[in-house]
CSV table of C-alpha atoms and ligand atoms in Angstrom, one decimal:
chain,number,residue,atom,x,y,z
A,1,UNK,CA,-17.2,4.0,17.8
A,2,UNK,CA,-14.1,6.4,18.4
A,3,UNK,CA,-11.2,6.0,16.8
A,4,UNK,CA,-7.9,8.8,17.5
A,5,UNK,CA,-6.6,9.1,13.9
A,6,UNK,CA,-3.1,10.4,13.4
A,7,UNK,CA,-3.0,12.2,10.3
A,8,UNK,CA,1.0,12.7,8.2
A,9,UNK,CA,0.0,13.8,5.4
A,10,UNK,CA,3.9,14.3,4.3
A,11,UNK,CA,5.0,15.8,1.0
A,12,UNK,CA,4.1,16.2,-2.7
A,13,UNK,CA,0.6,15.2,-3.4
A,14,UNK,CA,0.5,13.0,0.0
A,15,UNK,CA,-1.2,16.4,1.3
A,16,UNK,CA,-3.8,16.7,-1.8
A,17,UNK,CA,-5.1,12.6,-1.7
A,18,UNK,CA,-4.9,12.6,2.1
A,19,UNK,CA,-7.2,15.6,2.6
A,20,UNK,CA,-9.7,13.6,0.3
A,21,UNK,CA,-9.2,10.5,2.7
A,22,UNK,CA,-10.0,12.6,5.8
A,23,UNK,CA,-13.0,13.7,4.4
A,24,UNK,CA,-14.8,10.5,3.1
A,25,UNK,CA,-13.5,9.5,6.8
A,26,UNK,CA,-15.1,12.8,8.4
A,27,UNK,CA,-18.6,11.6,6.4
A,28,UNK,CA,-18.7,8.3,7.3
A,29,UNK,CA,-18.0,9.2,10.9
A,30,UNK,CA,-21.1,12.0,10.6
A,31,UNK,CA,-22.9,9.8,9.3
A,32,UNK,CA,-23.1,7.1,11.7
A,33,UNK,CA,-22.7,9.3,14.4
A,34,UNK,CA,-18.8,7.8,15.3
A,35,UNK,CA,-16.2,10.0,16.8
A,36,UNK,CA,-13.1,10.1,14.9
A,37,UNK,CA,-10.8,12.6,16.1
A,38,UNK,CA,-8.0,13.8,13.4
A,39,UNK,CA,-4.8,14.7,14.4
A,40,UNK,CA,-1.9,16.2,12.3
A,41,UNK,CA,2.2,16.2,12.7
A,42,UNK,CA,5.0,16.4,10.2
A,43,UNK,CA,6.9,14.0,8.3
A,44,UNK,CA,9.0,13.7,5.3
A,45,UNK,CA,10.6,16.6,3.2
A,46,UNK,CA,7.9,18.8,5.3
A,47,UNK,CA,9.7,17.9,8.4
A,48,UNK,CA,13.2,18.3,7.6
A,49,UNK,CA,12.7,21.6,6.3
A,50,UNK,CA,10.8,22.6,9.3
A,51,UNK,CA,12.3,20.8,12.4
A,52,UNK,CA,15.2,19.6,10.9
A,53,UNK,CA,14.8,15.8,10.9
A,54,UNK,CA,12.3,13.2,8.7
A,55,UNK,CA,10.8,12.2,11.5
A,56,UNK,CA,10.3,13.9,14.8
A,57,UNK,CA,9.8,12.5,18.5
A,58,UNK,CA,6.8,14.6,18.2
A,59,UNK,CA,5.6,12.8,15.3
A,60,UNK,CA,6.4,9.6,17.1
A,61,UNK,CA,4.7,10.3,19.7
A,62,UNK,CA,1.9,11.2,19.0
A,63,UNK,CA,1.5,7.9,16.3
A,64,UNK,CA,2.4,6.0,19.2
A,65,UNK,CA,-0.9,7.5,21.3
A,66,UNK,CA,-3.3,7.2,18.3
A,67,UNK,CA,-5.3,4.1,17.2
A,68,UNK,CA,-4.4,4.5,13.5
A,69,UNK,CA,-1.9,6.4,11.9
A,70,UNK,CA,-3.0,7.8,8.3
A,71,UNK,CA,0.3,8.7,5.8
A,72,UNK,CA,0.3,10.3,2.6
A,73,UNK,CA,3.6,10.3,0.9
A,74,UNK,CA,7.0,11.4,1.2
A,75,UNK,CA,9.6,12.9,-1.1
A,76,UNK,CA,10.9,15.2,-2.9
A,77,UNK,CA,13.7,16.2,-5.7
A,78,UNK,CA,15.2,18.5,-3.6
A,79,UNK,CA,16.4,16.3,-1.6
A,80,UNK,CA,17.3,13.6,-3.6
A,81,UNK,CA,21.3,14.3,-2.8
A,82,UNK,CA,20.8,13.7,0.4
A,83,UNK,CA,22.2,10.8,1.8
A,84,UNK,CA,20.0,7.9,2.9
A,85,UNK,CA,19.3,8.2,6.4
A,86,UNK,CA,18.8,11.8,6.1
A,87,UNK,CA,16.2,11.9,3.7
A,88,UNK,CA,12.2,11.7,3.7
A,89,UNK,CA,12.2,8.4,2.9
A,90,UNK,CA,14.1,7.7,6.2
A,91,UNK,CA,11.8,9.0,8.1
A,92,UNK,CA,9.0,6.8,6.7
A,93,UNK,CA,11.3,3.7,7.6
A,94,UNK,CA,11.5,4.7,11.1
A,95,UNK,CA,8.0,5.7,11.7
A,96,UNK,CA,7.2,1.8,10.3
A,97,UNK,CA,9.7,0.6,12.5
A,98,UNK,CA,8.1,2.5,15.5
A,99,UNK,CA,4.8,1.1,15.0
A,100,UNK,CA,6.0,-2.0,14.4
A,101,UNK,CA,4.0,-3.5,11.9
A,102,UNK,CA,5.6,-6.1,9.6
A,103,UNK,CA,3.0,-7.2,7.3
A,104,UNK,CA,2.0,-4.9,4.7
A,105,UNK,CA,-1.4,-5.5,2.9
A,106,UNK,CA,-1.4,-4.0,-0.7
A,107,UNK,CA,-4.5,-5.6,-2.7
A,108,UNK,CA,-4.5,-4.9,-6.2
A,109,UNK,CA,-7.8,-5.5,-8.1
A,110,UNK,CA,-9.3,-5.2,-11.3
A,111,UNK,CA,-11.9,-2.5,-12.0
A,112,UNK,CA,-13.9,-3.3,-14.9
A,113,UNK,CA,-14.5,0.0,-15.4
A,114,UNK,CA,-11.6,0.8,-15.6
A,115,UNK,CA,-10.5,-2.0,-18.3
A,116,UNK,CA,-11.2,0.2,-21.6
A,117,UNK,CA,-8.2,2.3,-20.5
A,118,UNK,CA,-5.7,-0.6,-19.5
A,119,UNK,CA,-2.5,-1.3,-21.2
A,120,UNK,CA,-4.0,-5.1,-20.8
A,121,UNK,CA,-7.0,-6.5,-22.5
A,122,UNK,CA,-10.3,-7.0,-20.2
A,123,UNK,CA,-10.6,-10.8,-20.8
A,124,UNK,CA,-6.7,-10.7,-18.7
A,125,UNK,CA,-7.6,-8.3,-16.4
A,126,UNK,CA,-11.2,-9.1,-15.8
A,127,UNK,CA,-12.1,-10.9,-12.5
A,128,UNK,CA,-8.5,-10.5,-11.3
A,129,UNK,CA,-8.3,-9.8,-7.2
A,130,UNK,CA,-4.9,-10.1,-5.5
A,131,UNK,CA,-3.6,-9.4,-2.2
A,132,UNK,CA,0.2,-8.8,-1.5
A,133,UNK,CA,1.4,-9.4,1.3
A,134,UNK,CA,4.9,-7.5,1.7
A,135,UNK,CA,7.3,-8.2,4.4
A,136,UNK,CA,7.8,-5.0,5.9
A,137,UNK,CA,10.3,-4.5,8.7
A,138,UNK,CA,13.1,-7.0,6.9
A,139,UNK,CA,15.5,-7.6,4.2
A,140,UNK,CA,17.6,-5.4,1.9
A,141,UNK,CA,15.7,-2.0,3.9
A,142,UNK,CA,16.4,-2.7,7.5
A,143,UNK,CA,19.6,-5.3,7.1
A,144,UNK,CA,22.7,-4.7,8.6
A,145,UNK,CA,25.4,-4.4,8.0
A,146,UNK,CA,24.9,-1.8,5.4
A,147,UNK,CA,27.7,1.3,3.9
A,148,UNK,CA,27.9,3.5,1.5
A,149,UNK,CA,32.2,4.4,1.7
A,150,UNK,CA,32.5,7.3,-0.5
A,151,UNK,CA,36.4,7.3,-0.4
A,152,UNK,CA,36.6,3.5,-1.3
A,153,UNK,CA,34.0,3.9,-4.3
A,154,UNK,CA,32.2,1.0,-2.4
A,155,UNK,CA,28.7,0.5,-1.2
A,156,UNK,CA,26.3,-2.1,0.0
A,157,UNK,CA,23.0,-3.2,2.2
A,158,UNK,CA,21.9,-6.3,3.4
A,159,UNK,CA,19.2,-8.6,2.4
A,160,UNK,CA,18.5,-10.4,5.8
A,161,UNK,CA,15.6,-12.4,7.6
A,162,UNK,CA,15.8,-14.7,10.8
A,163,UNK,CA,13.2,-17.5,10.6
A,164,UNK,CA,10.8,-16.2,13.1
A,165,UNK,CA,11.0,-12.6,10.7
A,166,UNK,CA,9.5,-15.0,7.9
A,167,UNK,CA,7.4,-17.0,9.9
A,168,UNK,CA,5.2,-14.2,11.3
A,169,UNK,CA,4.2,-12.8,8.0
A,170,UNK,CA,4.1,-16.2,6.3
A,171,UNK,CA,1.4,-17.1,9.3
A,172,UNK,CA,-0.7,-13.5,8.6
A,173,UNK,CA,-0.3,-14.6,4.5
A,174,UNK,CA,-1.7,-17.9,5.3
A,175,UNK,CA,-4.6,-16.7,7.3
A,176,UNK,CA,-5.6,-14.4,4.8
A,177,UNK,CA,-5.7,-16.8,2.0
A,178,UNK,CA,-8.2,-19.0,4.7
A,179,UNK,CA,-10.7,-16.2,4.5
A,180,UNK,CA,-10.4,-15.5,0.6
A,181,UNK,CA,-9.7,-18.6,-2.2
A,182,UNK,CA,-7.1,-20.5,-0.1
A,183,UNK,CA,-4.5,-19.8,-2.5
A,184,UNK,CA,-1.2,-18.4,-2.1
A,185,UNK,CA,1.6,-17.4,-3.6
A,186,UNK,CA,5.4,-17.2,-1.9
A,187,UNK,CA,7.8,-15.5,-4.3
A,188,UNK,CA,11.6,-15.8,-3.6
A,189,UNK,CA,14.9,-15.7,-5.4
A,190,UNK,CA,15.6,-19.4,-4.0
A,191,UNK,CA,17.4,-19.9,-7.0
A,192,UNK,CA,20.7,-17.9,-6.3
A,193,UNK,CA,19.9,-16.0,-2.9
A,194,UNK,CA,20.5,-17.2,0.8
A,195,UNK,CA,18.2,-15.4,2.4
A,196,UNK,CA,15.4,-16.9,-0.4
A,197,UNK,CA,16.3,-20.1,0.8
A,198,UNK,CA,15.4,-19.9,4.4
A,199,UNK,CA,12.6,-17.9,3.0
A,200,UNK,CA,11.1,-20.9,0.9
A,201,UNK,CA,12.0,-23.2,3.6
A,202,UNK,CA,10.4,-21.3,6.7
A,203,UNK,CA,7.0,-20.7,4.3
A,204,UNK,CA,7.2,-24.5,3.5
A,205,UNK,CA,7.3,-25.6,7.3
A,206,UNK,CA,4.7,-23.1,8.2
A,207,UNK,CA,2.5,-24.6,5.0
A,208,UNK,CA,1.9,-27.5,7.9
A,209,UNK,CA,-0.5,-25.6,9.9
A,210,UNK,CA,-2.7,-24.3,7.4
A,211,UNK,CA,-3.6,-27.5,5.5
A,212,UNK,CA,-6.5,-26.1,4.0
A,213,UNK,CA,-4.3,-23.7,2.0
A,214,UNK,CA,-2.2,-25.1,-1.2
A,215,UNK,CA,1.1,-22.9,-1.6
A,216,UNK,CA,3.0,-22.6,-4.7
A,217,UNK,CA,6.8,-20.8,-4.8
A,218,UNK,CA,7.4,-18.2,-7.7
A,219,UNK,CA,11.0,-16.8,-8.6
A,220,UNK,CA,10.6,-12.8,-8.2
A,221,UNK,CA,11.6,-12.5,-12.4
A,222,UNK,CA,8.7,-14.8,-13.5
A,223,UNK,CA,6.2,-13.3,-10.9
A,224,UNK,CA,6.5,-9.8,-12.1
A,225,UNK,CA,5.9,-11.6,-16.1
A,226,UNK,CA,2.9,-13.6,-14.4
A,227,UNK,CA,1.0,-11.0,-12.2
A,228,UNK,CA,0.6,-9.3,-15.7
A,229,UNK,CA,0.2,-12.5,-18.1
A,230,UNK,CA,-2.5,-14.4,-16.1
A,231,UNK,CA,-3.2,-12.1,-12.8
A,232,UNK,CA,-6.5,-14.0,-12.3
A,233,UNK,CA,-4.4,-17.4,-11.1
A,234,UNK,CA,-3.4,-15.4,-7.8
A,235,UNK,CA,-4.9,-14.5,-4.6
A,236,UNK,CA,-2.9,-13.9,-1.8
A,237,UNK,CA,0.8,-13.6,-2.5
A,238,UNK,CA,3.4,-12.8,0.3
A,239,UNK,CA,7.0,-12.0,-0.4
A,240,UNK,CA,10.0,-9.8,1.0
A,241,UNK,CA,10.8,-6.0,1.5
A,242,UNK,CA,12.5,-4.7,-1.9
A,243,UNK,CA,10.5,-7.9,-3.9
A,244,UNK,CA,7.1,-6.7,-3.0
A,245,UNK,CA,8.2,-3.4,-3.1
A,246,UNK,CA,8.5,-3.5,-6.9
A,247,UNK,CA,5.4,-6.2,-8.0
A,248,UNK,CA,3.2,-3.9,-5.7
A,249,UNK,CA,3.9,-1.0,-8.0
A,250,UNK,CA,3.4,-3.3,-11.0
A,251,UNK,CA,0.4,-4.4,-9.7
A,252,UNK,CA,-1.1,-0.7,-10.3
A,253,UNK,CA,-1.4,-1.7,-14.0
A,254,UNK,CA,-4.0,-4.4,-13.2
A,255,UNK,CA,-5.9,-2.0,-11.0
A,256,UNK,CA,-5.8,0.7,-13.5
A,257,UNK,CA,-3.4,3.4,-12.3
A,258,UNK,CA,-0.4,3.3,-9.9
A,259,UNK,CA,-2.6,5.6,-7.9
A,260,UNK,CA,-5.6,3.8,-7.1
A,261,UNK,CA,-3.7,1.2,-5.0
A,262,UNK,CA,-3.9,1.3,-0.9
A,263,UNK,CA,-2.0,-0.3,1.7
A,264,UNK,CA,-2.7,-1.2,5.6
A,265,UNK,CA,0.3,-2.1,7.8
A,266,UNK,CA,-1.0,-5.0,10.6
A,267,UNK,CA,1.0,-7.1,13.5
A,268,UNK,CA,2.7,-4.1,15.2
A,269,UNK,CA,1.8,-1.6,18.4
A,270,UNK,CA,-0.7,0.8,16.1
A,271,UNK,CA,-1.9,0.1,12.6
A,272,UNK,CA,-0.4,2.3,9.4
A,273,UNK,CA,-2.1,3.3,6.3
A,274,UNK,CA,-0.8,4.8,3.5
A,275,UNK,CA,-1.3,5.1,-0.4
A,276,UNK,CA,1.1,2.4,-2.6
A,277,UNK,CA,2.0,5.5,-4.5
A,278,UNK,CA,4.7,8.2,-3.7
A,279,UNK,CA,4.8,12.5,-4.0
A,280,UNK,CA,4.8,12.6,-7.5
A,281,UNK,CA,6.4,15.5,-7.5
A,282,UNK,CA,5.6,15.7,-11.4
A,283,UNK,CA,2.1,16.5,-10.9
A,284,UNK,CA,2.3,17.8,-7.5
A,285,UNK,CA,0.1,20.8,-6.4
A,286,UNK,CA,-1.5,20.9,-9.7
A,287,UNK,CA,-5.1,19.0,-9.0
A,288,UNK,CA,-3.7,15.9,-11.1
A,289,UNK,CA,-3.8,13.5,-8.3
A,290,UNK,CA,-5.5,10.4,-7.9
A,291,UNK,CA,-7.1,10.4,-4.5
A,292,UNK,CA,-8.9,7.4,-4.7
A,293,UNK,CA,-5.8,5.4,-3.4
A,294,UNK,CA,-5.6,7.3,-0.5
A,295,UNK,CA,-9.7,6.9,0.2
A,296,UNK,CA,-9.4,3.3,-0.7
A,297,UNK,CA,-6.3,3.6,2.2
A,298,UNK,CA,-9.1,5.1,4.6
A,299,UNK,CA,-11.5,2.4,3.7
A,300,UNK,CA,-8.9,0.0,5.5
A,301,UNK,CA,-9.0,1.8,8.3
A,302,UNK,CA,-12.1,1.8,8.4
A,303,UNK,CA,-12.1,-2.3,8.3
A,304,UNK,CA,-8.9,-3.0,9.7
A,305,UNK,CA,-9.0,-0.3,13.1
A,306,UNK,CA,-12.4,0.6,13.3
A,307,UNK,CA,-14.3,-2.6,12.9
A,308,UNK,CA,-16.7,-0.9,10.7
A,309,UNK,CA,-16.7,-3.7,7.8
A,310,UNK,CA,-19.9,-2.4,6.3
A,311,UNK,CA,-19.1,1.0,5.8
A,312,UNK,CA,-15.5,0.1,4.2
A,313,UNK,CA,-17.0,-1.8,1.6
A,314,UNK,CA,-19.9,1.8,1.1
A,315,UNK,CA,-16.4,3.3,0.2
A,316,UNK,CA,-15.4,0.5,-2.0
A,317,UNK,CA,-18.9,0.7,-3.6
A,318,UNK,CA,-18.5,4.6,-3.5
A,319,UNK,CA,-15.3,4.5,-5.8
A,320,UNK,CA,-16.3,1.8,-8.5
A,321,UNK,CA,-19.9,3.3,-8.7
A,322,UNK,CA,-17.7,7.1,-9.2
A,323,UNK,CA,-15.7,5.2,-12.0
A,324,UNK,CA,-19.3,3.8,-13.1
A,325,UNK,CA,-20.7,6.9,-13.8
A,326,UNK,CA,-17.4,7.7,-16.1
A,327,UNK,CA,-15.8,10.5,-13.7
A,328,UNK,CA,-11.4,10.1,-14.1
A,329,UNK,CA,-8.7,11.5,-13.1
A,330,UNK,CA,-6.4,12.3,-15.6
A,331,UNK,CA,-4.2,9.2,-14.7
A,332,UNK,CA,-7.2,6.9,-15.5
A,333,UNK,CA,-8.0,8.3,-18.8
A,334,UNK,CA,-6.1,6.4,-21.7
A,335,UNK,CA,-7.0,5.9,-25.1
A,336,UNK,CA,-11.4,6.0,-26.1
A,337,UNK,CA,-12.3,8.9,-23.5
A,338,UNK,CA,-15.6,8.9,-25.0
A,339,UNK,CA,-18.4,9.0,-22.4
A,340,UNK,CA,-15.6,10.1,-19.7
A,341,UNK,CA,-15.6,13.8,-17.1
A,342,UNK,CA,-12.4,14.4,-16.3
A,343,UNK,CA,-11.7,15.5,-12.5
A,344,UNK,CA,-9.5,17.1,-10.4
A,345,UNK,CA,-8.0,15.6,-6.9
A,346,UNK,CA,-10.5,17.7,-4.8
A,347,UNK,CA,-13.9,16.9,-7.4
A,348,UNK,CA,-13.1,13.4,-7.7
A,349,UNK,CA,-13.1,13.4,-3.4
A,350,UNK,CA,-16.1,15.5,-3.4
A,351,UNK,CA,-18.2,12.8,-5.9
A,352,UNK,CA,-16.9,9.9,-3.9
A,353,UNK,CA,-17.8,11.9,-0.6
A,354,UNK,CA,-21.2,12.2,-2.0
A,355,UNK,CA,-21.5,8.6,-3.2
A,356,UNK,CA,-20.6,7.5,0.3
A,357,UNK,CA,-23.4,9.7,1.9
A,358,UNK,CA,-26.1,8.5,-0.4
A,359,UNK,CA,-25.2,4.8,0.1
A,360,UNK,CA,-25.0,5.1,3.4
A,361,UNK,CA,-28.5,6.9,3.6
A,362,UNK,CA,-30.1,4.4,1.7
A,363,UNK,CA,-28.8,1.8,3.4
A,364,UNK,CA,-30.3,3.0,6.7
B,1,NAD,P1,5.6,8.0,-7.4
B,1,NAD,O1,4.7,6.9,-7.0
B,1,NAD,O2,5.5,9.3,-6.6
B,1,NAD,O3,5.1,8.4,-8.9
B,1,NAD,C1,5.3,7.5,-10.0
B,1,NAD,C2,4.5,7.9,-11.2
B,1,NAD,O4,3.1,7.7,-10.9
B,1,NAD,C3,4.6,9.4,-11.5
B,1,NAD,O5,4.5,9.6,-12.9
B,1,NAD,C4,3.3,10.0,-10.8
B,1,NAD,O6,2.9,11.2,-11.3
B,1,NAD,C5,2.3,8.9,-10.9
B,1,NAD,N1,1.4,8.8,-9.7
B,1,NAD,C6,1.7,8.4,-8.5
B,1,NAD,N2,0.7,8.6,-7.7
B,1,NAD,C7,-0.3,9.1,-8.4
B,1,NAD,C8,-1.6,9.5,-8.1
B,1,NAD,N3,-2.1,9.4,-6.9
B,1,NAD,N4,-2.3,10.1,-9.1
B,1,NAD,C9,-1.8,10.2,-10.3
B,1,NAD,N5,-0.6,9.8,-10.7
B,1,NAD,C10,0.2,9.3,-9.7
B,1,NAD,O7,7.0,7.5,-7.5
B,1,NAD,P2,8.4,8.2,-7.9
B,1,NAD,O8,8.1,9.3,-8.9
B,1,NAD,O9,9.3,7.1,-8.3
B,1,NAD,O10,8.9,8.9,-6.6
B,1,NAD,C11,8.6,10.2,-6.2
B,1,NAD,C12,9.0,10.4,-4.7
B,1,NAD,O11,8.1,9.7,-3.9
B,1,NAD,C13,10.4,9.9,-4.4
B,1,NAD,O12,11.0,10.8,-3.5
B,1,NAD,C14,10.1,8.5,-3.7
B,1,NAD,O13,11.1,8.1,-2.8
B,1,NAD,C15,8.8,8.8,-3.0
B,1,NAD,N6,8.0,7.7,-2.7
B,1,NAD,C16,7.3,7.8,-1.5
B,1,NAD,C17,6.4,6.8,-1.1
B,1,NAD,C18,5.7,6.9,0.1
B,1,NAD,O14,5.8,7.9,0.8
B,1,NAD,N7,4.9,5.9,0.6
B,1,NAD,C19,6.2,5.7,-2.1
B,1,NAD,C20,6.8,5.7,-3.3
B,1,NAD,C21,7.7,6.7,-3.6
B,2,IPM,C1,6.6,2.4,-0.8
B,2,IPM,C2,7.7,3.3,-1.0
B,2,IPM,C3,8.7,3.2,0.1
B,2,IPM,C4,9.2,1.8,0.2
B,2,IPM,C5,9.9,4.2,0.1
B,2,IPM,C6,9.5,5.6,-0.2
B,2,IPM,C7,10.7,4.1,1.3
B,2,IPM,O1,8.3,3.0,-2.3
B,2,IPM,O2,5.9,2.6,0.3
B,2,IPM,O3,6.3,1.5,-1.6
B,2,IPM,O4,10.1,1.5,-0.6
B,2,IPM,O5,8.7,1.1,1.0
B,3,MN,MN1,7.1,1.6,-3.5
């Protein structure tokens, strides 16, 4: 199998989880003697200091002439006065929109390992297994017309979607609820917005041609109280920009840590991966990240570009056998931390690395 893997690592710690990613990548690939070729370019804070833009045609480029493009984060606090379109976050928009992709795949699942150390009890957590579903390339991020009129004191953006917009993803939600529990979960602001409306009425009429799936509609404000009360009643939920946005984030208290959470971007021209989780520029360059997001993000590619389902799921195993064994980073350790080795980024992706090559080997 080859597979031409742009790497953008970006800022903060997106260049300390994605170097772990690349190398449980690198092993796999070794090990079943695949040719994955790693390219790097700039984005982010990183880019803006260097070639004076978020994004450069470069960059574009070259994600546009790869099979999958691998991101780490972007952001930082120096440029937090920056205006909008100028800063690193801008250039993660665009390189979304260049690829295309509109349907961002964020699951969140329970580790029981993990539970002893969660703000929620086990018997809430235990079991749970959602997948999000976030509109990507919509609503209040990409809507025009938006303004920010310093000299009027007046600002605003745009929460828009056409109907074909909600049908696409609403299709890709419902297919992915007919390979899991055939369950899912629409969440809206039908109650006071618009655009909700023709949300809940376009995921209604496209409810028709999946039959075998039974769809419920949430109000945003309840789902964020219900992914936490009862998370076990979901499976797949789908849901705008900005709304999925937030729960996604949430969701990182059912997994266990805001950092454990990965994300593959499907429907456009080439593939995206990237962590849920941003630069943390609070622990950033100090060995305090959480890589496992980020090799959880390469285990999508790994099923959703390369076709290699078996070896995604070694990585999966990889990670909760790691957590098993009672190996944290320091994000994952709250309350008893009896029994538990506390890890840095890089040892953390070097016991994974070698759980992956001994499941692989014995599975040969
Ligand atoms: P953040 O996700 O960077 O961090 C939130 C909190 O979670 C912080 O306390 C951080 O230390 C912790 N955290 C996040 N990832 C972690 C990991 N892997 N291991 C351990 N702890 C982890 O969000 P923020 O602080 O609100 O934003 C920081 C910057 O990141 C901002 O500039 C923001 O715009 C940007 N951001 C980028 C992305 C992205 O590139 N995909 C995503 C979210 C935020
Ligand atoms: C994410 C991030 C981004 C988003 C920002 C940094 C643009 O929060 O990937 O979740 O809001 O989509
Ligand atoms: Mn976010």
């Amino acid at each position: 199998m080859k597979l031409k893997i742009l790497v953008v690592a970006g800022d903060g710690i997106g260049p300390e989880v994605t170097n772990e990613a690349v190398a449980v990548l690198k092993e796999v690939a070794s090990a079943g003697g695949h040719e994955f070729s790693f390219t790097e370019k700039r984005i982010g804070g990183v880019a803006i200091v260097q070639d004076g833009t978020p994004l450069p045609q470069e960059t574009i480029d070259a994600a546009l002439a790869s099979d999958a493009v691998l991101l780490g984060a972007v952001g930082g606090n120096e440029f937090n006065s920056l205006a909008p379109d100028k800063r690193p976050e801008a250039g993660l928009l665009k390189i979304r929109a260049a690829l295309g992709g509109f349907a961002n795949l964020r699951p969140a699942f329970a580790f029981k390992e993990l539970a002893i150390n969660s703000p929620l009890r086990p018997e809430i957590t235990d079991g749970a297994d959602i997948l999000f579903v976030r509109e990507l390339l919509g609503g209040l991020y990409f809507g025009q017309p938006r303004e920010w009129n310093r000299a009027k004191g007046e600002a605003f953006n745009t929460m828009r979607y056409t109907t074909g917009e909600v049908e696409r993803v609403a299709r890709i939600a419902f297919q992915l609820a007919q390979k899991r529990h055939k369950k899912l979960t629409s969440v809206d602001k039908a109650n006071v917005l618009d655009v909700s409306q023709l949300w809940r009425a376009t995921v209604t009429e496209v409810a028709k041609e999946f039959p075998d799936v039974s769809l419920e509609h949430q109000y945003v404000d309840a789902m964020s109280m219900h992914i936490l009360n009862r998370p076990r009643d979901f499976d797949v939920v789908v849901t705008e920009n900005l709304f999925g946005d937030i729960l996604t984030d949430e969701s990182g208290v059912i997994t266990g840590s805001l950092g454990m959470l990965p994300s593959a971007t499907i429907g456009g021209k080439v593939n995206l991966y990237e962590p849920v989780h941003g630069s943390a520029p609070d622990i950033a360059g100090k060995g305090l990240a959480n890589p496992l997001g980020a090799i959880m993000t390469a285990a999508l590619v790994l099923r959703h570009s390369a076709g290699l389902e078996a070896e995604a799921k070694t990585v999966e195993s990889a990670v909760r056998k790691v957590l098993e064994l009672g190996f944290r980073t320091p994000d994952l350790v709250r309350g008893d931390k009896s029994g538990l080795t506390v890890l840095s980024t890089t040892q953390m992706g070097a016991k994974v690395r070698e759980t992956v090559k001994q499941l692989l080997a014995s599975s040969r």
